[in-house]
Amino acid sequence: MTAAIDLFIEEARAVSVVDAAVSLGIVGPSFKGNHAGPCPVCQGKDRFAISSIKGAWNCRNCGIGGKDGISLVAHAGHIDVRSRAGFLAACAEVIGKPLPDEAERETEEQRAERRKRIEAQKAKNEAAAADREKQDNAYRDREVKQSRGLFFGASADPHADVAAYLKARTSYDMPAEVFAYLRSNARCTYWHGRDERGHEIAHYTGVAMIAPFVDPAGQVTGCHQTWIDMRCEPKFRPDLGTDARGDPLPTKKMRGTKRGSLIPLFGLMSSTRWVGGEGIENGLSIAGAEKFRADTFYFAAGDLGNLCGPADPKSRFVHPDLTKADKNGRQRRMMIAGPEPKVDQAPDEAMQAADHVTELVLLADGDSEVIFTAAAMARAEKRLTRDGRTVETWWPPVGMDFSALMTRY
Ligand SMILES: [Zn+2]
């Protein structure tokens, strides 16, 4: 062995796991602490770890790890370091310098072997990704089917509590047509948590309002459940206890696919005037105030994301005064999703208004943070604007939503 090669190897050995990970783009240049992410070889989500404290890396799935940059670069590059030539190739890779002239090199045969290993792993990764997608699709199909069952299994003959709830939250008596959409289940199970055998636990059973999510073709793609307890003023929702973090469990749940679909509240989708916002109660408050206009279709999007759609990342902006603690506990200004819609959105990324709609009224929630909501509503207006259609947003008084305005709750 020559001194030049010795020096070359020592230089490579001096490269730390973190330095090698930075050069491979696995972590950023200022990385410190523990990193979990996809393995450069077998991918996955969080099976691959790097620790700056231990100066080590490891893949749970490949069952392999190391404490120097050489081993990490060899792993990522499928280099077999058991042979002298492979080891030297990894050294060259980790310091980014060509091998000294006199060094032993990988033979053509060894190089071909390496290429074969890379090809085989690539094929394996692709098969695993296809498998995951198939599973995701199967899960989604099952969810859609179950949520359709929940909706079609519910009664269009309203439970007294569902009718009383809508009256209390909007101040208006609902016409019978509303209950074709907003159905009732007197004994609806609220699933939460899993037992030691992995089965979901029936956490609560009670009266629920069951609404459908309907796609532009009129197909039910999901359902929206609201549990009701008329003894619990002012919002008339049951107290379901708290989750593991101590936050109250939500009294609303959405199942199946909601993105790109909407909840019909009153009227027909063939109407040219559409009015709707995020929530069911707000939409019905406005419908009531307008005396359920026969020329109007009232709807709810279910949540703000489905109403307003994704933002163009370039329009992100810093909130003028809201801050949030970062990972290290430092207060940073909050970044807000901007007023510009993401370009080239697919129709299933947010709810759609039908082509024949000429007048669209969007209802803002006044009880959410005002700058965040204003950016989102501006985004919704731009996203849904067409030639021959007017789009406007109605705002309730500051700090209220329309439901609160009508009922003073
Ligand atoms: Zn791996």
Tab-separated table of C-alpha atoms and ligand atoms in Angstrom:
chain	number	residue	atom	x	y	z
A	1	MET	CA	0.000	0.000	0.000
A	2	THR	CA	1.344	3.407	-0.885
A	3	ALA	CA	1.355	6.489	1.294
A	4	ALA	CA	-0.961	8.212	-1.177
A	5	ILE	CA	-3.599	5.533	-0.716
A	6	ASP	CA	-3.159	5.562	3.084
A	7	LEU	CA	-3.742	9.277	3.102
A	8	PHE	CA	-6.726	8.860	0.808
A	9	ILE	CA	-8.314	6.306	3.131
A	10	GLU	CA	-7.637	8.401	6.246
A	11	GLU	CA	-9.269	11.382	4.582
A	12	ALA	CA	-12.353	9.292	3.825
A	13	ARG	CA	-12.475	7.890	7.381
A	14	ALA	CA	-12.520	11.450	8.735
A	15	VAL	CA	-15.850	12.153	7.047
A	16	SER	CA	-18.596	11.887	9.681
A	17	VAL	CA	-21.986	10.268	9.200
A	18	VAL	CA	-23.621	13.704	9.380
A	19	ASP	CA	-21.241	15.202	6.754
A	20	ALA	CA	-21.951	12.272	4.441
A	21	ALA	CA	-25.700	12.623	5.061
A	22	VAL	CA	-25.499	16.332	4.213
A	23	SER	CA	-23.633	15.608	0.969
A	24	LEU	CA	-26.248	12.985	0.066
A	25	GLY	CA	-29.000	15.537	0.710
A	26	ILE	CA	-30.553	13.407	3.479
A	27	VAL	CA	-30.311	16.233	6.045
A	28	GLY	CA	-29.684	19.960	5.787
A	29	PRO	CA	-26.300	21.595	6.444
A	30	SER	CA	-27.279	22.809	9.926
A	31	PHE	CA	-28.665	19.415	11.022
A	32	LYS	CA	-28.294	18.452	14.699
A	33	GLY	CA	-30.088	15.817	16.729
A	34	ASN	CA	-32.065	12.870	15.415
A	35	HIS	CA	-33.397	12.416	11.921
A	36	ALA	CA	-35.916	9.810	10.804
A	37	GLY	CA	-36.935	9.491	7.163
A	38	PRO	CA	-36.965	7.282	4.094
A	39	CYS	CA	-33.973	4.986	3.518
A	40	PRO	CA	-31.918	5.908	0.420
A	41	VAL	CA	-32.092	2.245	-0.590
A	42	CYS	CA	-35.421	0.750	0.514
A	43	GLN	CA	-37.329	4.055	1.039
A	44	GLY	CA	-40.344	3.766	3.403
A	45	LYS	CA	-41.325	6.667	5.640
A	46	ASP	CA	-39.327	6.815	8.853
A	47	ARG	CA	-37.310	3.590	9.014
A	48	PHE	CA	-33.990	5.297	8.361
A	49	ALA	CA	-32.298	7.186	11.213
A	50	ILE	CA	-29.329	9.486	11.613
A	51	SER	CA	-28.101	10.684	14.989
A	52	SER	CA	-25.603	13.504	15.262
A	53	ILE	CA	-25.141	12.695	18.942
A	54	LYS	CA	-24.155	9.078	18.349
A	55	GLY	CA	-22.565	9.883	15.003
A	56	ALA	CA	-24.383	6.895	13.570
A	57	TRP	CA	-26.905	5.881	10.923
A	58	ASN	CA	-29.153	2.875	10.683
A	59	CYS	CA	-31.971	1.401	8.568
A	60	ARG	CA	-34.488	-0.692	10.486
A	61	ASN	CA	-35.663	-2.425	7.353
A	62	CYS	CA	-32.330	-3.169	5.692
A	63	GLY	CA	-31.030	-4.176	9.139
A	64	ILE	CA	-27.796	-2.318	8.589
A	65	GLY	CA	-26.048	0.728	10.005
A	66	GLY	CA	-22.684	2.306	10.632
A	67	LYS	CA	-20.649	4.913	12.402
A	68	ASP	CA	-18.762	6.519	9.544
A	69	GLY	CA	-19.457	8.387	6.335
A	70	ILE	CA	-17.918	5.610	4.221
A	71	SER	CA	-20.491	3.022	5.306
A	72	LEU	CA	-23.381	5.442	4.695
A	73	VAL	CA	-22.200	6.421	1.221
A	74	ALA	CA	-21.564	2.753	0.394
A	75	HIS	CA	-25.103	1.885	1.543
A	76	ALA	CA	-26.685	4.676	-0.496
A	77	GLY	CA	-24.616	3.797	-3.574
A	78	HIS	CA	-25.050	-0.002	-3.283
A	79	ILE	CA	-21.262	-0.371	-3.031
A	80	ASP	CA	-20.026	-3.668	-1.600
A	81	VAL	CA	-17.271	-2.645	0.808
A	82	ARG	CA	-16.275	-6.240	1.574
A	83	SER	CA	-13.914	-6.177	-1.413
A	84	ARG	CA	-10.863	-3.941	-1.318
A	85	ALA	CA	-11.872	-2.290	-4.611
A	86	GLY	CA	-15.393	-1.652	-3.324
A	87	PHE	CA	-14.070	-0.123	-0.115
A	88	LEU	CA	-11.814	2.215	-2.090
A	89	ALA	CA	-14.699	3.143	-4.406
A	90	ALA	CA	-16.735	4.127	-1.337
A	91	CYS	CA	-13.805	6.195	-0.016
A	92	ALA	CA	-13.605	8.019	-3.342
A	93	GLU	CA	-17.348	8.622	-3.242
A	94	VAL	CA	-17.357	10.001	0.310
A	95	ILE	CA	-14.595	12.560	-0.257
A	96	GLY	CA	-15.646	13.284	-3.807
A	97	LYS	CA	-12.151	12.721	-5.259
A	98	PRO	CA	-10.928	10.243	-7.860
A	99	LEU	CA	-8.923	7.213	-6.665
A	100	PRO	CA	-5.122	7.577	-6.653
A	101	ASP	CA	-3.673	6.027	-9.823
A	102	GLU	CA	-2.041	3.077	-8.094
A	103	ALA	CA	-5.206	2.014	-6.214
A	104	GLU	CA	-6.998	-1.196	-6.946
A	105	ARG	CA	-10.223	-0.462	-8.860
A	106	GLU	CA	-13.548	-2.213	-9.128
A	107	THR	CA	-13.344	-4.650	-12.010
A	108	GLU	CA	-15.812	-4.368	-14.854
A	109	GLU	CA	-17.467	-7.431	-13.349
A	110	GLN	CA	-17.796	-5.831	-9.881
A	111	ARG	CA	-19.208	-2.685	-11.417
A	112	ALA	CA	-21.755	-4.732	-13.363
A	113	GLU	CA	-22.708	-6.520	-10.119
A	114	ARG	CA	-23.311	-3.153	-8.472
A	115	ARG	CA	-25.471	-1.950	-11.345
A	116	LYS	CA	-27.468	-5.167	-11.040
A	117	ARG	CA	-27.996	-4.597	-7.286
A	118	ILE	CA	-29.242	-1.064	-7.990
A	119	GLU	CA	-31.630	-2.315	-10.674
A	120	ALA	CA	-32.973	-5.082	-8.434
A	121	GLN	CA	-33.569	-2.662	-5.538
A	122	LYS	CA	-35.278	-0.208	-7.871
A	123	ALA	CA	-37.649	-2.904	-9.096
A	124	LYS	CA	-38.357	-3.930	-5.482
A	125	ASN	CA	-39.091	-0.313	-4.474
A	126	GLU	CA	-41.405	0.179	-7.426
A	127	ALA	CA	-43.316	-3.004	-6.609
A	128	ALA	CA	-43.645	-1.899	-2.968
A	129	ALA	CA	-44.924	1.544	-4.043
A	130	ALA	CA	-47.492	-0.050	-6.387
A	131	ASP	CA	-48.585	-2.323	-3.539
A	132	ARG	CA	-49.013	0.628	-1.190
A	133	GLU	CA	-51.073	2.478	-3.772
A	134	LYS	CA	-53.291	-0.560	-4.248
A	135	GLN	CA	-53.803	-0.769	-0.475
A	136	ASP	CA	-54.560	2.969	-0.271
A	137	ASN	CA	-57.109	2.639	-3.071
A	138	ALA	CA	-58.708	-0.372	-1.415
A	139	TYR	CA	-58.899	1.537	1.881
A	140	ARG	CA	-60.445	4.549	0.141
A	141	ASP	CA	-62.999	2.387	-1.672
A	142	ARG	CA	-63.961	0.711	1.610
A	143	GLU	CA	-64.308	4.100	3.333
A	144	VAL	CA	-66.509	5.456	0.516
A	145	LYS	CA	-68.686	2.340	0.647
A	146	GLN	CA	-69.042	2.494	4.437
A	147	SER	CA	-69.812	6.212	4.435
A	148	ARG	CA	-72.487	5.671	1.764
A	149	GLY	CA	-73.943	2.953	3.978
A	150	LEU	CA	-74.025	5.344	6.941
A	151	PHE	CA	-75.876	7.966	4.896
A	152	PHE	CA	-78.344	5.699	3.077
A	153	GLY	CA	-78.948	3.776	6.317
A	154	ALA	CA	-80.001	6.973	8.109
A	155	SER	CA	-83.597	8.207	8.171
A	156	ALA	CA	-85.008	11.111	6.136
A	157	ASP	CA	-87.751	11.259	8.744
A	158	PRO	CA	-86.045	13.679	11.124
A	159	HIS	CA	-85.323	12.718	14.713
A	160	ALA	CA	-86.880	15.339	17.023
A	161	ASP	CA	-83.419	16.273	18.349
A	162	VAL	CA	-82.006	16.872	14.852
A	163	ALA	CA	-84.911	19.187	14.000
A	164	ALA	CA	-84.605	20.917	17.386
A	165	TYR	CA	-80.844	21.236	16.943
A	166	LEU	CA	-81.130	22.955	13.554
A	167	LYS	CA	-83.831	25.263	14.887
A	168	ALA	CA	-81.688	26.149	17.915
A	169	ARG	CA	-78.558	26.751	15.830
A	170	THR	CA	-80.229	28.784	13.054
A	171	SER	CA	-83.422	30.185	14.679
A	172	TYR	CA	-85.439	28.860	11.691
A	173	ASP	CA	-87.792	25.908	11.244
A	174	MET	CA	-86.384	23.662	8.532
A	175	PRO	CA	-88.544	22.737	5.523
A	176	ALA	CA	-88.951	18.973	5.021
A	177	GLU	CA	-86.650	18.996	1.954
A	178	VAL	CA	-83.682	19.734	4.223
A	179	PHE	CA	-84.072	16.348	5.886
A	180	ALA	CA	-83.714	14.517	2.581
A	181	TYR	CA	-80.089	15.675	2.804
A	182	LEU	CA	-79.557	15.985	6.558
A	183	ARG	CA	-80.675	12.607	7.812
A	184	SER	CA	-80.986	11.227	11.332
A	185	ASN	CA	-79.547	8.275	13.175
A	186	ALA	CA	-80.976	7.898	16.700
A	187	ARG	CA	-78.244	5.482	17.776
A	188	CYS	CA	-75.079	6.441	15.963
A	189	THR	CA	-71.834	4.938	17.257
A	190	TYR	CA	-68.851	7.180	17.862
A	191	TRP	CA	-65.716	5.092	17.348
A	192	HIS	CA	-62.597	6.221	19.157
A	193	GLY	CA	-59.346	4.472	20.066
A	194	ARG	CA	-58.457	0.802	19.773
A	195	ASP	CA	-58.460	-2.028	22.281
A	196	GLU	CA	-55.486	-4.328	22.865
A	197	ARG	CA	-56.593	-6.543	19.978
A	198	GLY	CA	-56.591	-3.577	17.604
A	199	HIS	CA	-60.365	-3.305	17.314
A	200	GLU	CA	-61.961	0.130	17.315
A	201	ILE	CA	-63.789	1.005	20.535
A	202	ALA	CA	-67.446	2.139	20.548
A	203	HIS	CA	-66.815	5.220	22.681
A	204	TYR	CA	-70.317	6.717	22.652
A	205	THR	CA	-73.723	6.116	21.109
A	206	GLY	CA	-76.272	8.844	20.541
A	207	VAL	CA	-78.343	10.930	18.153
A	208	ALA	CA	-76.449	12.149	15.104
A	209	MET	CA	-77.238	14.179	12.014
A	210	ILE	CA	-75.842	12.419	8.920
A	211	ALA	CA	-75.164	14.493	5.803
A	212	PRO	CA	-73.796	13.252	2.476
A	213	PHE	CA	-70.798	14.538	0.524
A	214	VAL	CA	-71.856	14.648	-3.116
A	215	ASP	CA	-69.492	14.973	-6.093
A	216	PRO	CA	-70.270	17.088	-9.210
A	217	ALA	CA	-71.859	14.029	-10.853
A	218	GLY	CA	-74.291	13.660	-7.942
A	219	GLN	CA	-72.646	10.553	-6.454
A	220	VAL	CA	-72.369	10.216	-2.672
A	221	THR	CA	-68.630	10.019	-1.899
A	222	GLY	CA	-68.637	10.456	1.864
A	223	CYS	CA	-70.636	11.470	4.890
A	224	HIS	CA	-70.549	14.087	7.619
A	225	GLN	CA	-71.680	13.111	11.117
A	226	THR	CA	-72.672	15.588	13.856
A	227	TRP	CA	-73.508	14.135	17.270
A	228	ILE	CA	-76.204	16.065	19.106
A	229	ASP	CA	-77.172	16.409	22.757
A	230	MET	CA	-79.947	18.945	23.308
A	231	ARG	CA	-79.093	19.146	27.012
A	232	CYS	CA	-75.674	20.679	26.257
A	233	GLU	CA	-76.143	24.398	25.644
A	234	PRO	CA	-75.079	26.525	23.853
A	235	LYS	CA	-73.871	24.343	20.950
A	236	PHE	CA	-75.956	21.249	21.799
A	237	ARG	CA	-73.108	18.801	21.240
A	238	PRO	CA	-72.338	15.962	23.665
A	239	ASP	CA	-69.271	16.038	25.881
A	240	LEU	CA	-67.236	13.077	24.546
A	241	GLY	CA	-64.274	13.489	26.856
A	242	THR	CA	-60.746	14.208	25.711
A	243	ASP	CA	-58.130	12.580	23.500
A	244	ALA	CA	-54.642	11.481	24.598
A	245	ARG	CA	-53.376	15.066	24.462
A	246	GLY	CA	-56.239	16.368	26.605
A	247	ASP	CA	-58.083	18.106	23.741
A	248	PRO	CA	-61.873	17.637	23.653
A	249	LEU	CA	-62.935	14.976	21.156
A	250	PRO	CA	-64.644	16.537	18.117
A	251	THR	CA	-68.411	16.045	17.902
A	252	LYS	CA	-68.214	16.043	14.087
A	253	LYS	CA	-66.617	13.415	11.883
A	254	MET	CA	-66.148	13.126	8.160
A	255	ARG	CA	-65.814	9.755	6.459
A	256	GLY	CA	-65.032	8.753	2.891
A	257	THR	CA	-63.997	11.371	0.331
A	258	LYS	CA	-64.869	15.003	0.955
A	259	ARG	CA	-62.387	16.866	-1.277
A	260	GLY	CA	-64.054	17.920	-4.518
A	261	SER	CA	-67.509	17.107	-3.111
A	262	LEU	CA	-69.978	19.213	-1.101
A	263	ILE	CA	-72.827	18.806	1.363
A	264	PRO	CA	-76.191	19.826	-0.155
A	265	LEU	CA	-78.432	21.627	2.340
A	266	PHE	CA	-81.468	22.830	0.407
A	267	GLY	CA	-82.510	23.194	-3.240
A	268	LEU	CA	-81.140	21.684	-6.425
A	269	MET	CA	-77.655	21.677	-7.901
A	270	SER	CA	-79.256	22.675	-11.232
A	271	SER	CA	-79.970	26.157	-9.765
A	272	THR	CA	-77.941	29.051	-11.178
A	273	ARG	CA	-77.579	30.710	-7.761
A	274	TRP	CA	-75.454	28.896	-5.166
A	275	VAL	CA	-74.876	29.987	-1.558
A	276	GLY	CA	-72.580	28.232	0.887
A	277	GLY	CA	-69.662	28.260	3.283
A	278	GLU	CA	-67.754	25.920	5.512
A	279	GLY	CA	-70.402	24.696	7.935
A	280	ILE	CA	-73.913	23.272	7.780
A	281	GLU	CA	-75.336	25.563	10.488
A	282	ASN	CA	-74.084	28.779	8.838
A	283	GLY	CA	-75.428	27.792	5.424
A	284	LEU	CA	-78.854	27.012	6.875
A	285	SER	CA	-78.876	30.294	8.868
A	286	ILE	CA	-78.514	32.230	5.624
A	287	ALA	CA	-81.022	29.971	3.852
A	288	GLY	CA	-83.489	30.716	6.648
A	289	ALA	CA	-82.832	34.463	6.499
A	290	GLU	CA	-83.485	34.303	2.746
A	291	LYS	CA	-86.654	32.233	3.379
A	292	PHE	CA	-85.155	29.224	1.532
A	293	ARG	CA	-85.166	30.844	-1.907
A	294	ALA	CA	-86.557	28.479	-4.511
A	295	ASP	CA	-84.000	29.614	-7.112
A	296	THR	CA	-81.031	28.848	-4.864
A	297	PHE	CA	-78.929	25.823	-3.998
A	298	TYR	CA	-77.545	26.049	-0.430
A	299	PHE	CA	-74.492	23.960	0.429
A	300	ALA	CA	-71.638	23.442	2.898
A	301	ALA	CA	-68.064	22.522	2.021
A	302	GLY	CA	-67.409	20.749	5.333
A	303	ASP	CA	-64.175	22.589	6.049
A	304	LEU	CA	-62.223	25.643	4.953
A	305	GLY	CA	-59.701	23.642	2.903
A	306	ASN	CA	-62.421	22.106	0.755
A	307	LEU	CA	-64.143	25.496	0.341
A	308	CYS	CA	-61.081	27.552	-0.543
A	309	GLY	CA	-58.683	25.031	-2.070
A	310	PRO	CA	-54.899	24.833	-1.902
A	311	ALA	CA	-52.811	28.021	-2.183
A	312	ASP	CA	-50.044	28.907	-4.589
A	313	PRO	CA	-46.980	28.500	-2.312
A	314	LYS	CA	-45.512	31.663	-3.829
A	315	SER	CA	-48.338	33.717	-2.260
A	316	ARG	CA	-47.501	32.611	1.308
A	317	PHE	CA	-47.008	35.572	3.636
A	318	VAL	CA	-45.958	36.388	7.170
A	319	HIS	CA	-48.780	37.139	9.603
A	320	PRO	CA	-48.391	40.716	10.934
A	321	ASP	CA	-48.630	39.738	14.587
A	322	LEU	CA	-49.354	36.037	15.190
A	323	THR	CA	-46.400	33.900	16.295
A	324	LYS	CA	-45.880	30.211	16.933
A	325	ALA	CA	-43.146	28.324	18.811
A	326	ASP	CA	-40.801	26.346	16.519
A	327	LYS	CA	-39.199	22.969	17.320
A	328	ASN	CA	-36.603	24.643	19.539
A	329	GLY	CA	-39.199	26.644	21.450
A	330	ARG	CA	-38.298	29.914	19.703
A	331	GLN	CA	-41.242	32.186	18.796
A	332	ARG	CA	-41.494	32.725	15.051
A	333	ARG	CA	-43.934	34.763	12.974
A	334	MET	CA	-46.637	32.510	11.571
A	335	MET	CA	-46.698	31.853	7.825
A	336	ILE	CA	-50.170	32.089	6.283
A	337	ALA	CA	-51.395	30.312	3.119
A	338	GLY	CA	-51.727	33.083	0.551
A	339	PRO	CA	-54.658	34.548	-1.417
A	340	GLU	CA	-53.590	33.040	-4.763
A	341	PRO	CA	-54.970	29.604	-5.720
A	342	LYS	CA	-52.474	26.863	-6.552
A	343	VAL	CA	-52.064	26.711	-10.340
A	344	ASP	CA	-53.316	23.667	-12.272
A	345	GLN	CA	-55.533	22.317	-9.486
A	346	ALA	CA	-57.278	19.021	-10.045
A	347	PRO	CA	-61.082	19.073	-9.602
A	348	ASP	CA	-60.803	16.732	-6.605
A	349	GLU	CA	-58.608	19.133	-4.606
A	350	ALA	CA	-61.534	21.314	-3.488
A	351	MET	CA	-65.311	21.642	-4.013
A	352	GLN	CA	-66.444	22.789	-7.460
A	353	ALA	CA	-69.310	25.020	-8.567
A	354	ALA	CA	-71.187	23.679	-11.594
A	355	ASP	CA	-70.583	25.436	-14.952
A	356	HIS	CA	-74.159	26.752	-15.072
A	357	VAL	CA	-73.801	28.752	-11.820
A	358	THR	CA	-74.015	32.492	-12.574
A	359	GLU	CA	-74.244	33.810	-9.014
A	360	LEU	CA	-72.089	32.380	-6.238
A	361	VAL	CA	-72.202	33.673	-2.657
A	362	LEU	CA	-69.506	32.412	-0.293
A	363	LEU	CA	-70.080	32.627	3.460
A	364	ALA	CA	-67.097	33.490	5.640
A	365	ASP	CA	-66.710	32.336	9.231
A	366	GLY	CA	-66.228	35.396	11.375
A	367	ASP	CA	-65.150	33.443	14.444
A	368	SER	CA	-61.886	32.206	12.874
A	369	GLU	CA	-58.681	34.280	12.725
A	370	VAL	CA	-59.513	37.183	10.405
A	371	ILE	CA	-56.347	37.522	8.263
A	372	PHE	CA	-56.073	33.777	7.726
A	373	THR	CA	-59.771	33.627	6.758
A	374	ALA	CA	-59.535	36.688	4.492
A	375	ALA	CA	-56.657	35.112	2.528
A	376	ALA	CA	-58.589	31.851	2.230
A	377	MET	CA	-61.800	33.548	1.036
A	378	ALA	CA	-59.862	35.619	-1.534
A	379	ARG	CA	-58.412	32.329	-2.784
A	380	ALA	CA	-61.880	30.765	-3.024
A	381	GLU	CA	-63.245	33.746	-4.964
A	382	LYS	CA	-60.384	33.632	-7.481
A	383	ARG	CA	-60.571	29.861	-7.809
A	384	LEU	CA	-64.309	29.860	-8.528
A	385	THR	CA	-64.503	32.960	-10.739
A	386	ARG	CA	-65.602	32.385	-14.361
A	387	ASP	CA	-66.791	34.538	-17.247
A	388	GLY	CA	-70.490	35.239	-16.789
A	389	ARG	CA	-70.470	34.488	-13.038
A	390	THR	CA	-70.422	36.875	-10.094
A	391	VAL	CA	-68.671	35.628	-6.979
A	392	GLU	CA	-68.842	37.457	-3.671
A	393	THR	CA	-68.111	36.747	-0.016
A	394	TRP	CA	-70.490	37.662	2.777
A	395	TRP	CA	-68.897	38.442	6.138
A	396	PRO	CA	-70.687	38.233	9.491
A	397	PRO	CA	-69.843	40.858	12.160
A	398	VAL	CA	-66.300	40.471	13.570
A	399	GLY	CA	-65.984	37.579	16.010
A	400	MET	CA	-69.270	35.890	15.026
A	401	ASP	CA	-70.470	33.363	12.520
A	402	PHE	CA	-73.886	33.560	10.867
A	403	SER	CA	-75.271	30.887	13.139
A	404	ALA	CA	-74.221	32.905	16.203
A	405	LEU	CA	-75.613	36.068	14.614
A	406	MET	CA	-79.059	34.507	14.167
A	407	THR	CA	-79.210	32.842	17.570
A	408	ARG	CA	-76.941	35.033	19.719
A	409	TYR	CA	-75.046	31.921	20.861
B	1	ZN	ZN	-33.251	0.517	4.080
